[in-house]
mmCIF file of C-alpha atoms in Angstrom:
data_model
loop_
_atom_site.group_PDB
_atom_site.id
_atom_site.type_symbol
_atom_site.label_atom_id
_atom_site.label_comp_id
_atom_site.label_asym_id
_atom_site.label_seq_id
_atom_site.Cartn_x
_atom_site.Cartn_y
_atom_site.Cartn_z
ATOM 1 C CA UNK A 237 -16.710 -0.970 2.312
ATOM 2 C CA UNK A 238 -20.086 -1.504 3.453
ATOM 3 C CA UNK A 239 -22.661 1.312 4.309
ATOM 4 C CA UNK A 240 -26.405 1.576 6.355
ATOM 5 C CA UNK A 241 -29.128 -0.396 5.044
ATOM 6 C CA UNK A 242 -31.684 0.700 2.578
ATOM 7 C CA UNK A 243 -34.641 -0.437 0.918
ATOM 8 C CA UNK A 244 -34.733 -4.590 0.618
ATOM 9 C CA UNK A 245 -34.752 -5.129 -3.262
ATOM 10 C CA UNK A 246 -37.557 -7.140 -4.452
ATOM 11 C CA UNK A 247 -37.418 -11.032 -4.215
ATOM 12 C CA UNK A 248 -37.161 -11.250 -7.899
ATOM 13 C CA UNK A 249 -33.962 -9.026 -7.758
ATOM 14 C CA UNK A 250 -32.563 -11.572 -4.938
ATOM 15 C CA UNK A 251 -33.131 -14.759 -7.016
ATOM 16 C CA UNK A 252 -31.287 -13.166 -9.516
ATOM 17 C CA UNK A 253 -28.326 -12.232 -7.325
ATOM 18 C CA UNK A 254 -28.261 -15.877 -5.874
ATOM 19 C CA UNK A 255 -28.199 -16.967 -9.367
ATOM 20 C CA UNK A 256 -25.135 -14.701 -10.283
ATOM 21 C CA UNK A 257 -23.136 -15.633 -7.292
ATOM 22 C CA UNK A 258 -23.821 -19.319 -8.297
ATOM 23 C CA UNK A 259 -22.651 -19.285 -11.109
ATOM 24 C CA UNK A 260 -19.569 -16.544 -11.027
ATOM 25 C CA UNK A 261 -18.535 -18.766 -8.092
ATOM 26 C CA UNK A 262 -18.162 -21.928 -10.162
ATOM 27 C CA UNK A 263 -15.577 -19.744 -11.757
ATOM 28 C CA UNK A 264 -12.767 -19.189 -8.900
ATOM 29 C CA UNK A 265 -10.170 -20.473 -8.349
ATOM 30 C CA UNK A 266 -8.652 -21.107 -5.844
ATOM 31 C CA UNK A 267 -4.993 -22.301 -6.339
ATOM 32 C CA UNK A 268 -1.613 -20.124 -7.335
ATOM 33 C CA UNK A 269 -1.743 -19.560 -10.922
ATOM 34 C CA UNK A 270 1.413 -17.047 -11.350
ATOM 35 C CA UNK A 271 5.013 -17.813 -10.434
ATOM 36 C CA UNK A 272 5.669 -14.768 -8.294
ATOM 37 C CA UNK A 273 3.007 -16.557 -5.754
ATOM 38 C CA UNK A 274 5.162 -19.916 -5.331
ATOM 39 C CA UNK A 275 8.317 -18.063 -4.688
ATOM 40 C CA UNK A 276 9.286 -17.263 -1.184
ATOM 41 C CA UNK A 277 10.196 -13.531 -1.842
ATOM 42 C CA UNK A 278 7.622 -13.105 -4.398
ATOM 43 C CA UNK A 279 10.287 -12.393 -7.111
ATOM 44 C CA UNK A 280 8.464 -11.348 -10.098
ATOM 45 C CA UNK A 281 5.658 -9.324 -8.046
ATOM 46 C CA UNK A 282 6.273 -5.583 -8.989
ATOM 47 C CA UNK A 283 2.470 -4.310 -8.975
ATOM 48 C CA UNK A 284 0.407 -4.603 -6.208
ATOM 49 C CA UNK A 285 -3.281 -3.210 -6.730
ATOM 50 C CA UNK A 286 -5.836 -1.956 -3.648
ATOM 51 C CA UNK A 287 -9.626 -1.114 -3.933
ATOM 52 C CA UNK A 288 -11.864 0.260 -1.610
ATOM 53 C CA UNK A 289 -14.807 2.159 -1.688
ATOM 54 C CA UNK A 290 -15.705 5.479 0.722
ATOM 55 C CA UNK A 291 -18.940 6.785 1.124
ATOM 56 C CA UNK A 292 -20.086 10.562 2.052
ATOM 57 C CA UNK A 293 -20.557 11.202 5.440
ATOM 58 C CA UNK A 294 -25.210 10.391 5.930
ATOM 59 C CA UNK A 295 -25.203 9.386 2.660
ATOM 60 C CA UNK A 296 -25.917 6.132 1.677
ATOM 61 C CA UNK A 297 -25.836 6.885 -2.107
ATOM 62 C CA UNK A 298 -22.992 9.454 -3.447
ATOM 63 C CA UNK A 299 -19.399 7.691 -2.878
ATOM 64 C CA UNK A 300 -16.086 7.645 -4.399
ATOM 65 C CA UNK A 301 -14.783 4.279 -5.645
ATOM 66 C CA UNK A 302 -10.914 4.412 -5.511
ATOM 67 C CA UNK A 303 -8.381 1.927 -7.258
ATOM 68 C CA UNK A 304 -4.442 2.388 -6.438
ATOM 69 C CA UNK A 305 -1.524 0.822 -7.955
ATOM 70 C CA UNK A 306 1.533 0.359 -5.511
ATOM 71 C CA UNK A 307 5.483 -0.819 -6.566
ATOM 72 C CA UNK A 308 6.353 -3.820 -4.783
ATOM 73 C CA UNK A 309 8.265 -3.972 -2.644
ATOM 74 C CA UNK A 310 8.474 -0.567 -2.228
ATOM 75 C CA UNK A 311 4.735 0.206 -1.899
ATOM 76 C CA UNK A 312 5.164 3.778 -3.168
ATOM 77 C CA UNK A 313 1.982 4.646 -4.556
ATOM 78 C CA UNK A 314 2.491 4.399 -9.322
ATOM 79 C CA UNK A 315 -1.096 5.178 -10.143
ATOM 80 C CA UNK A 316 -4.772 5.591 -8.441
ATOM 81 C CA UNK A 317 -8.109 6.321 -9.789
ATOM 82 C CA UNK A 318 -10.736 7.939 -7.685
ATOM 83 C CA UNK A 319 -14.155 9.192 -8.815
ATOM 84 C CA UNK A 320 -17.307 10.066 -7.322
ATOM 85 C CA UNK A 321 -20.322 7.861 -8.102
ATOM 86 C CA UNK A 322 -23.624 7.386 -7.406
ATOM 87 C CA UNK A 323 -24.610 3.772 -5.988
ATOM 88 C CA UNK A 324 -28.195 2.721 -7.220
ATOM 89 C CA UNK A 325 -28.410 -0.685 -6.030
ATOM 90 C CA UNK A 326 -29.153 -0.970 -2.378
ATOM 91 C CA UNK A 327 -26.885 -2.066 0.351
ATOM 92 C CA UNK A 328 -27.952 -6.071 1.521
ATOM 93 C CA UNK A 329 -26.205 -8.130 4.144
ATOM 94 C CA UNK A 330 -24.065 -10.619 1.774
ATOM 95 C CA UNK A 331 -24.400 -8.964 -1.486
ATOM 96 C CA UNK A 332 -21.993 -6.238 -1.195
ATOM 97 C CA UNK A 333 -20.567 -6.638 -4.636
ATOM 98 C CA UNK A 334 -24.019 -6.228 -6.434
ATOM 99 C CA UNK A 335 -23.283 -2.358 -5.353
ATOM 100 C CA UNK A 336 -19.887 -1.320 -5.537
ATOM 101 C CA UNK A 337 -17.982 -3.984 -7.832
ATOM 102 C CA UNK A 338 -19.099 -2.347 -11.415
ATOM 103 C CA UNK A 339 -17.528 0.856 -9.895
ATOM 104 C CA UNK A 340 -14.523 -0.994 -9.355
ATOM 105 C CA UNK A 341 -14.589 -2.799 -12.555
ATOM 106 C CA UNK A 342 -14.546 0.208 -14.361
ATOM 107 C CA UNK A 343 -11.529 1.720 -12.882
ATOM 108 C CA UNK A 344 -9.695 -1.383 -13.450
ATOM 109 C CA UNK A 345 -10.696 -0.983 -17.441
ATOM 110 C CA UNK A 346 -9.926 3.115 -17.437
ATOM 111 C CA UNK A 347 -6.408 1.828 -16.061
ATOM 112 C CA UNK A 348 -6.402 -1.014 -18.551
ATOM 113 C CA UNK A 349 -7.193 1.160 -21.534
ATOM 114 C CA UNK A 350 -4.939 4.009 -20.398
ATOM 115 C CA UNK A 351 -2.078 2.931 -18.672
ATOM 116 C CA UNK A 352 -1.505 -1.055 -19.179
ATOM 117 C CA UNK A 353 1.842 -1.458 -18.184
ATOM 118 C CA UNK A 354 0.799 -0.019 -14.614
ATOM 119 C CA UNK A 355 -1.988 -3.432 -14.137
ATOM 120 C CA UNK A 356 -1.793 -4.791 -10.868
ATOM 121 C CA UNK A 357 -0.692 -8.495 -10.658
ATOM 122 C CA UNK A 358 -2.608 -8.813 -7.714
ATOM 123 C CA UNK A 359 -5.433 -6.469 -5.885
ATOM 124 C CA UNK A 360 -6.076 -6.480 -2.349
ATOM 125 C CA UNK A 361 -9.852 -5.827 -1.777
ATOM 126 C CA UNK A 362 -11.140 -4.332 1.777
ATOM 127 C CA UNK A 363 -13.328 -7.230 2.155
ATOM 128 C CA UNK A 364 -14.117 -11.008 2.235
ATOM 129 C CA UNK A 365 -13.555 -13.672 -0.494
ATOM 130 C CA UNK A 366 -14.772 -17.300 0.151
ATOM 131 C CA UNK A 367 -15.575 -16.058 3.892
ATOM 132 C CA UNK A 368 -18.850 -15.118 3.010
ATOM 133 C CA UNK A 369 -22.457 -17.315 3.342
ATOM 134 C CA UNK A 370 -22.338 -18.391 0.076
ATOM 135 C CA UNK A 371 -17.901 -18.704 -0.275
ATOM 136 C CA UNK A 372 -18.517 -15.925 -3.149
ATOM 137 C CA UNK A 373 -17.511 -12.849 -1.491
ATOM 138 C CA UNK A 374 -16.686 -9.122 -3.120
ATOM 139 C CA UNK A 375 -12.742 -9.768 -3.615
ATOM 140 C CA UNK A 376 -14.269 -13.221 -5.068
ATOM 141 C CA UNK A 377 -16.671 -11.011 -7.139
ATOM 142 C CA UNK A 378 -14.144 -8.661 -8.407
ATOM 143 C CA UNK A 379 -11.619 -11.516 -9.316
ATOM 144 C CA UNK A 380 -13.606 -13.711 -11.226
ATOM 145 C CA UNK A 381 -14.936 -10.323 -13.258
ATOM 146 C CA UNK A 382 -11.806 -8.827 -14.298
ATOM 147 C CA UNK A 383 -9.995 -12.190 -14.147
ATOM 148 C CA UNK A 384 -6.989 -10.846 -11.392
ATOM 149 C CA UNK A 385 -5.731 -12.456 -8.295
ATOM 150 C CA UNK A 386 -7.663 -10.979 -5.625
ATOM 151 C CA UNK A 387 -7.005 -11.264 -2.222
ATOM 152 C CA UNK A 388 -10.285 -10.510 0.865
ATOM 153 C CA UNK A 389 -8.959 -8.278 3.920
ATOM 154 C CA UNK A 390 -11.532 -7.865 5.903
ATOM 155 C CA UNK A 391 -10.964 -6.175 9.692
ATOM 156 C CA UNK A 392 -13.957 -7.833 11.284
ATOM 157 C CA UNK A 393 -15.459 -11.616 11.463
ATOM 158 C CA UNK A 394 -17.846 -12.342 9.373
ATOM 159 C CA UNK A 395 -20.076 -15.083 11.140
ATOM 160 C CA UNK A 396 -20.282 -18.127 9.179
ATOM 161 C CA UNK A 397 -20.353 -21.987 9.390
ATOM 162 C CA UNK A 398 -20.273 -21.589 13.400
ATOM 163 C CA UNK A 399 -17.723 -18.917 13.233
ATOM 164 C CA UNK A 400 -17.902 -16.804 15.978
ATOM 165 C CA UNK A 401 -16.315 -13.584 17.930
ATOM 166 C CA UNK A 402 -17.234 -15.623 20.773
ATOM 167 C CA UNK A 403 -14.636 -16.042 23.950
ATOM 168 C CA UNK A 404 -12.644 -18.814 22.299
ATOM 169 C CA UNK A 405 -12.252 -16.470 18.879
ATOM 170 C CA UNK A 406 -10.838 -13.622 21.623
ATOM 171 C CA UNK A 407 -8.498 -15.974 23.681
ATOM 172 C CA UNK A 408 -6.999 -17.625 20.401
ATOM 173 C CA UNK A 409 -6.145 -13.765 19.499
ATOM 174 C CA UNK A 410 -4.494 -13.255 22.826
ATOM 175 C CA UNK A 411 -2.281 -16.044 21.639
ATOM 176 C CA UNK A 412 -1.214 -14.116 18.292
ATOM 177 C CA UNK A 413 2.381 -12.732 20.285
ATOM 178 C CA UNK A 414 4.043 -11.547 17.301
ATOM 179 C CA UNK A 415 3.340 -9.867 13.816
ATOM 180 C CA UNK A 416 3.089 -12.810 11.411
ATOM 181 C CA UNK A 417 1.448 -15.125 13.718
ATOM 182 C CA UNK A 418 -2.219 -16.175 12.640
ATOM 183 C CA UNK A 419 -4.399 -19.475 13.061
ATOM 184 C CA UNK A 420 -6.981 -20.513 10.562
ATOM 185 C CA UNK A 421 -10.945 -19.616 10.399
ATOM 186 C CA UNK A 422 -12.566 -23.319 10.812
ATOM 187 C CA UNK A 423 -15.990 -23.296 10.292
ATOM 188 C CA UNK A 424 -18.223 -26.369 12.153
ATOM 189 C CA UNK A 425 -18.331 -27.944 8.963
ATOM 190 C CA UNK A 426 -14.315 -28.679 9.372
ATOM 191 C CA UNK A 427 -13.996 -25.781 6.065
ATOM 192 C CA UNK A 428 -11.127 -23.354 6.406
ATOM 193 C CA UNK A 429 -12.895 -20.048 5.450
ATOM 194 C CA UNK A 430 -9.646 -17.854 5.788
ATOM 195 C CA UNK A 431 -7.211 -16.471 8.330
ATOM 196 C CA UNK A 432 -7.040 -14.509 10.867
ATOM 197 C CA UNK A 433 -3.551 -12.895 11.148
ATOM 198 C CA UNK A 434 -1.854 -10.584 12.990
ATOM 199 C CA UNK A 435 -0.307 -8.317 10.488
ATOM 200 C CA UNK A 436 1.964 -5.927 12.423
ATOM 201 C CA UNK A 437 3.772 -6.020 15.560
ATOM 202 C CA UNK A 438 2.166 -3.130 17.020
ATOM 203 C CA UNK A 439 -1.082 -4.422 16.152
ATOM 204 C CA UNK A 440 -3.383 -6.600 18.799
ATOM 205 C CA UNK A 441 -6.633 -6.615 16.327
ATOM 206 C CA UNK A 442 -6.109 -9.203 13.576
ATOM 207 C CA UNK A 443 -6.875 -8.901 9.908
ATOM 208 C CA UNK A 444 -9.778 -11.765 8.193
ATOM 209 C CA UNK A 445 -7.885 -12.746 4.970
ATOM 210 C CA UNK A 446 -9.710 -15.391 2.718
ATOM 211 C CA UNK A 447 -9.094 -16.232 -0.992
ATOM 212 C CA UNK A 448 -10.415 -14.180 -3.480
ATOM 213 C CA UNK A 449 -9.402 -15.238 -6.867
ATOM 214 C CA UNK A 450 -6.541 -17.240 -8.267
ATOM 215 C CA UNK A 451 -4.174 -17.348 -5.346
ATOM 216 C CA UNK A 452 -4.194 -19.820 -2.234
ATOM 217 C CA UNK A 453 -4.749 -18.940 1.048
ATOM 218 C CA UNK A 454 -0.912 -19.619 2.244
ATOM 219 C CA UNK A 455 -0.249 -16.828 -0.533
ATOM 220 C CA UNK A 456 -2.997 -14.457 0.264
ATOM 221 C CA UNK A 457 -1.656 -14.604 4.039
ATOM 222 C CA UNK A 458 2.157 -14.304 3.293
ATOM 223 C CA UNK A 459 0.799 -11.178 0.743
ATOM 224 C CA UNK A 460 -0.922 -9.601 2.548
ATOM 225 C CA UNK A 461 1.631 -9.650 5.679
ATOM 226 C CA UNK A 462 4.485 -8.451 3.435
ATOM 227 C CA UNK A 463 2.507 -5.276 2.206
ATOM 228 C CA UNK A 464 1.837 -3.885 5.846
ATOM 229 C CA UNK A 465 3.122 -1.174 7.286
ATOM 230 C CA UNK A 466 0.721 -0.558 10.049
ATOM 231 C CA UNK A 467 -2.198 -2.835 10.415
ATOM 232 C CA UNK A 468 -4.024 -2.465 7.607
ATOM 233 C CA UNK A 469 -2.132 -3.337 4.160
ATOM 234 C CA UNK A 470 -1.009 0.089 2.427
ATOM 235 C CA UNK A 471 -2.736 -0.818 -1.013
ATOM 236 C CA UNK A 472 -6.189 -1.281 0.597
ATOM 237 C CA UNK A 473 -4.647 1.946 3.049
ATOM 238 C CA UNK A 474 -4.024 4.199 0.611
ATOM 239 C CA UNK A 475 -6.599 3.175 -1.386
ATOM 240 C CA UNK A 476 -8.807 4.252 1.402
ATOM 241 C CA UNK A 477 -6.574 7.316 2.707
ATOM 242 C CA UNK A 478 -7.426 8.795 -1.442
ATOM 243 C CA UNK A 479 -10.958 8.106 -1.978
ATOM 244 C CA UNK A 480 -11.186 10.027 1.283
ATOM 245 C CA UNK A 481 -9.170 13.008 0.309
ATOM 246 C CA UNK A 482 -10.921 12.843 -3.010
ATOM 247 C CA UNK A 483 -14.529 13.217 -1.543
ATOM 248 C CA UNK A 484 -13.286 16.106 0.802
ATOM 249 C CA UNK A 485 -12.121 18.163 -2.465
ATOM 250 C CA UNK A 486 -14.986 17.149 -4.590
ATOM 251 C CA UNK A 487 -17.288 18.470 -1.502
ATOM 252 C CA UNK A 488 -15.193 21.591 -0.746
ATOM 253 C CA UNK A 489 -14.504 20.493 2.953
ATOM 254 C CA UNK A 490 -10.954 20.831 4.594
ATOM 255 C CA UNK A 491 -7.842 18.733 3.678
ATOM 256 C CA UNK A 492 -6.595 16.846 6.667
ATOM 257 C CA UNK A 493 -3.665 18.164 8.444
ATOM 258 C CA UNK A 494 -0.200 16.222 8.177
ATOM 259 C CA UNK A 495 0.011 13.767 11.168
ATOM 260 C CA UNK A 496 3.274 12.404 11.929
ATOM 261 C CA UNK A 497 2.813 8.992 12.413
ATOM 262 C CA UNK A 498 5.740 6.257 13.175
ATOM 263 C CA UNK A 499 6.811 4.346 10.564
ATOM 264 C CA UNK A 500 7.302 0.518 10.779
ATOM 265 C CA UNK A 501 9.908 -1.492 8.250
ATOM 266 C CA UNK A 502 7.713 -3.502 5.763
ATOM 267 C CA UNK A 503 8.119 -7.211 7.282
ATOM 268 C CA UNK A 504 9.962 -9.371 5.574
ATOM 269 C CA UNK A 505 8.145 -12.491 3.283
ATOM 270 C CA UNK A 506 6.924 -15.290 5.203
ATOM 271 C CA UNK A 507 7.482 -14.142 8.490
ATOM 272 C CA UNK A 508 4.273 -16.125 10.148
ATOM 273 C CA UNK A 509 -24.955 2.194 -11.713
ATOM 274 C CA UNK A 510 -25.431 5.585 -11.853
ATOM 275 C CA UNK A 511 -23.680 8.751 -12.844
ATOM 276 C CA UNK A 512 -19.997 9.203 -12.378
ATOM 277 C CA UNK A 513 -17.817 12.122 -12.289
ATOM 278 C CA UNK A 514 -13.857 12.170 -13.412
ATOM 279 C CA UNK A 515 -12.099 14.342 -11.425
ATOM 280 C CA UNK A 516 -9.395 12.923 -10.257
ATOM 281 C CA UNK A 517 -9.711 9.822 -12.280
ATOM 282 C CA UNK A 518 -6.467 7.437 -13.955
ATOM 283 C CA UNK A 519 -3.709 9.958 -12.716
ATOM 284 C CA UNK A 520 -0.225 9.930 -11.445
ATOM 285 C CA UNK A 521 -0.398 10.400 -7.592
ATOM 286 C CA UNK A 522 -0.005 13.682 -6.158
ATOM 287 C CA UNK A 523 2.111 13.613 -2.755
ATOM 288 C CA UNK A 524 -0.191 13.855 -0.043
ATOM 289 C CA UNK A 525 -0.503 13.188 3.929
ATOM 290 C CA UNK A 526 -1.610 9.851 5.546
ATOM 291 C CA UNK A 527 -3.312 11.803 7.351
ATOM 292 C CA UNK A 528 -6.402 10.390 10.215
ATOM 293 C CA UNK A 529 -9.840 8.886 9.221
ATOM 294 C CA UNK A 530 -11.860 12.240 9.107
ATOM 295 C CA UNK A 531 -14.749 10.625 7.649
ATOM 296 C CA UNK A 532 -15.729 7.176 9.186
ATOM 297 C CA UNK A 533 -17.768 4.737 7.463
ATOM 298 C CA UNK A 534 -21.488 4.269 8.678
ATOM 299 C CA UNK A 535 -21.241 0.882 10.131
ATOM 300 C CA UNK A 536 -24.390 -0.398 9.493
ATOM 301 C CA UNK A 537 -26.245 -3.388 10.208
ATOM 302 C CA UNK A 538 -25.014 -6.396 8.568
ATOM 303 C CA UNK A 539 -21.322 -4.297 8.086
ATOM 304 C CA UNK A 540 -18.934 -7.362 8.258
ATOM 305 C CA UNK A 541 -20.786 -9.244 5.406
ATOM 306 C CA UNK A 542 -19.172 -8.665 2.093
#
């Protein structure tokens, strides 16, 4: 979700930020709070929500914030929200949220106010919870906000507490066989910041899952595992795969052609602020491809921090 660097906000602005994160972050929690997260199976989960946030190819200010609502277990696609915005506050290493969550926020209130009975029980946010400098990461952010069970999925290490993609991170990811395996983020301070987990068979890179909001980390792992297809999980996919599509039609480019790509049984539980347009906005979902990543993210310095 993150995008290039632009101008540093003014020291006042980052006090204030600190100061937010403080005291939003007194507010998580970081424990199972609904039944369907204590039960094996999940029985009881039948919404599964994904978030992400695409940006237009050199631009570091016109995006398109997308929310999707999958069935679980199926993980057919029920509902999804994408819209075209225009992100005022810059992009900072570690305050990721500060730009793209009140996009996100909103979508989750247009879905609230529109179609209730299609609210996610849980969202799955491309990005870090309490794996973050100060534990308050964007699927914290969001969580805490709009008072869901969020879950971080992040696809590269974010360096904290002594964490490191150093030669013991790669060899203990050689030693992830099977889809399902994992072994916890422990920080030099003995903390466990997340997991890293292996989320599909034909997958080598793992995923960084951490605790967002109101789940525990032996739920957000078992969750996020259970909703993956391919290596990324298909709410925070799809999610992605629309806000795309969405930004090629709003710009008049070229719709992806239809890839066929191999498709992998889900796994089975437990096996390891500025103007907005609304096209396109709180509707049913229109079949579509899977198609490729036409449009890749600008990595950016600081990209992993979220």
């Amino acid at each position: 979700m993150a995008e290039e660097a632009v101008a540093q906000p003014p020291e006042e602005t980052l006090s204030l930020w600190k100061r937010e994160q403080a005291l939003l972050k007194a507010r998580v929690v970081d424990r199972d709070t609904e039944a369907w997260q204590r039960d094996p199976a999940f029985s009881g989960l039948h919404r599964v929500g994904g978030v992400d946030v695409s940006f237009v190819k050199g631009d570091s200010v016109r995006a398109c914030a997308s929310l999707v609502v999958l069935s679980y277990p199926e993980l057919e696609v029920v509902y999804e929200d994408c819209r075209m915005v225009s992100l005022t506050a810059p992009y900072l290493s570690g305050f990721l949220a500060f730009r793209e969550v009140p996009f996100l926020v909103d979508a989750i209130q247009r879905l609230q106010q529109k179609e209730p009975g299609l609210m996610p029980q849980v969202l799955l946010v491309d990005g870090n919870g309490r794996l973050h400098p100060r534990g308050f990461g964007v699927a914290c952010h969001l969580g805490v906000l709009t008072d869901l069970p969020c879950v971080g999925v992040a696809k590269k290490l974010l360096q904290v507490d002594g964490l490191e993609n150093d030669a013991l991170h790669k060899d203990k990811i050689r030693l992830l066989r099977a889809g399902g395996d994992s072994f916890p983020l422990t920080g030099g301070s003995g903390a466990v910041w997340g997991v890293a987990l292996r989320s599909h068979e034909r997958s080598t890179k793992p995923l960084y899952v951490s605790v967002g909001h109101r789940v525990s980390l032996d739920s957000a792992v078992r969750l996020t595992r259970s909703c993956c297809r391919f290596r990324v999980p298909e709410p925070v996919r799809q999610a992605d795969i629309r806000s795309r599509d969405h930004i090629r039609r709003s710009l008049g480019g070229p719709r992806p052609q239809q890839e066929r790509s191999p498709e992998a049984q889900r796994p089975t539980v437990g096996r390891g602020q500025g103007p907005e347009e609304p096209s396109g906005a709180g509707r049913r979902p229109e079949a579509r491809s899977p198609g490729p990543r036409t449009c890749p993210k600008a990595p950016g310095p600081g990209a992993q921090e979220q």
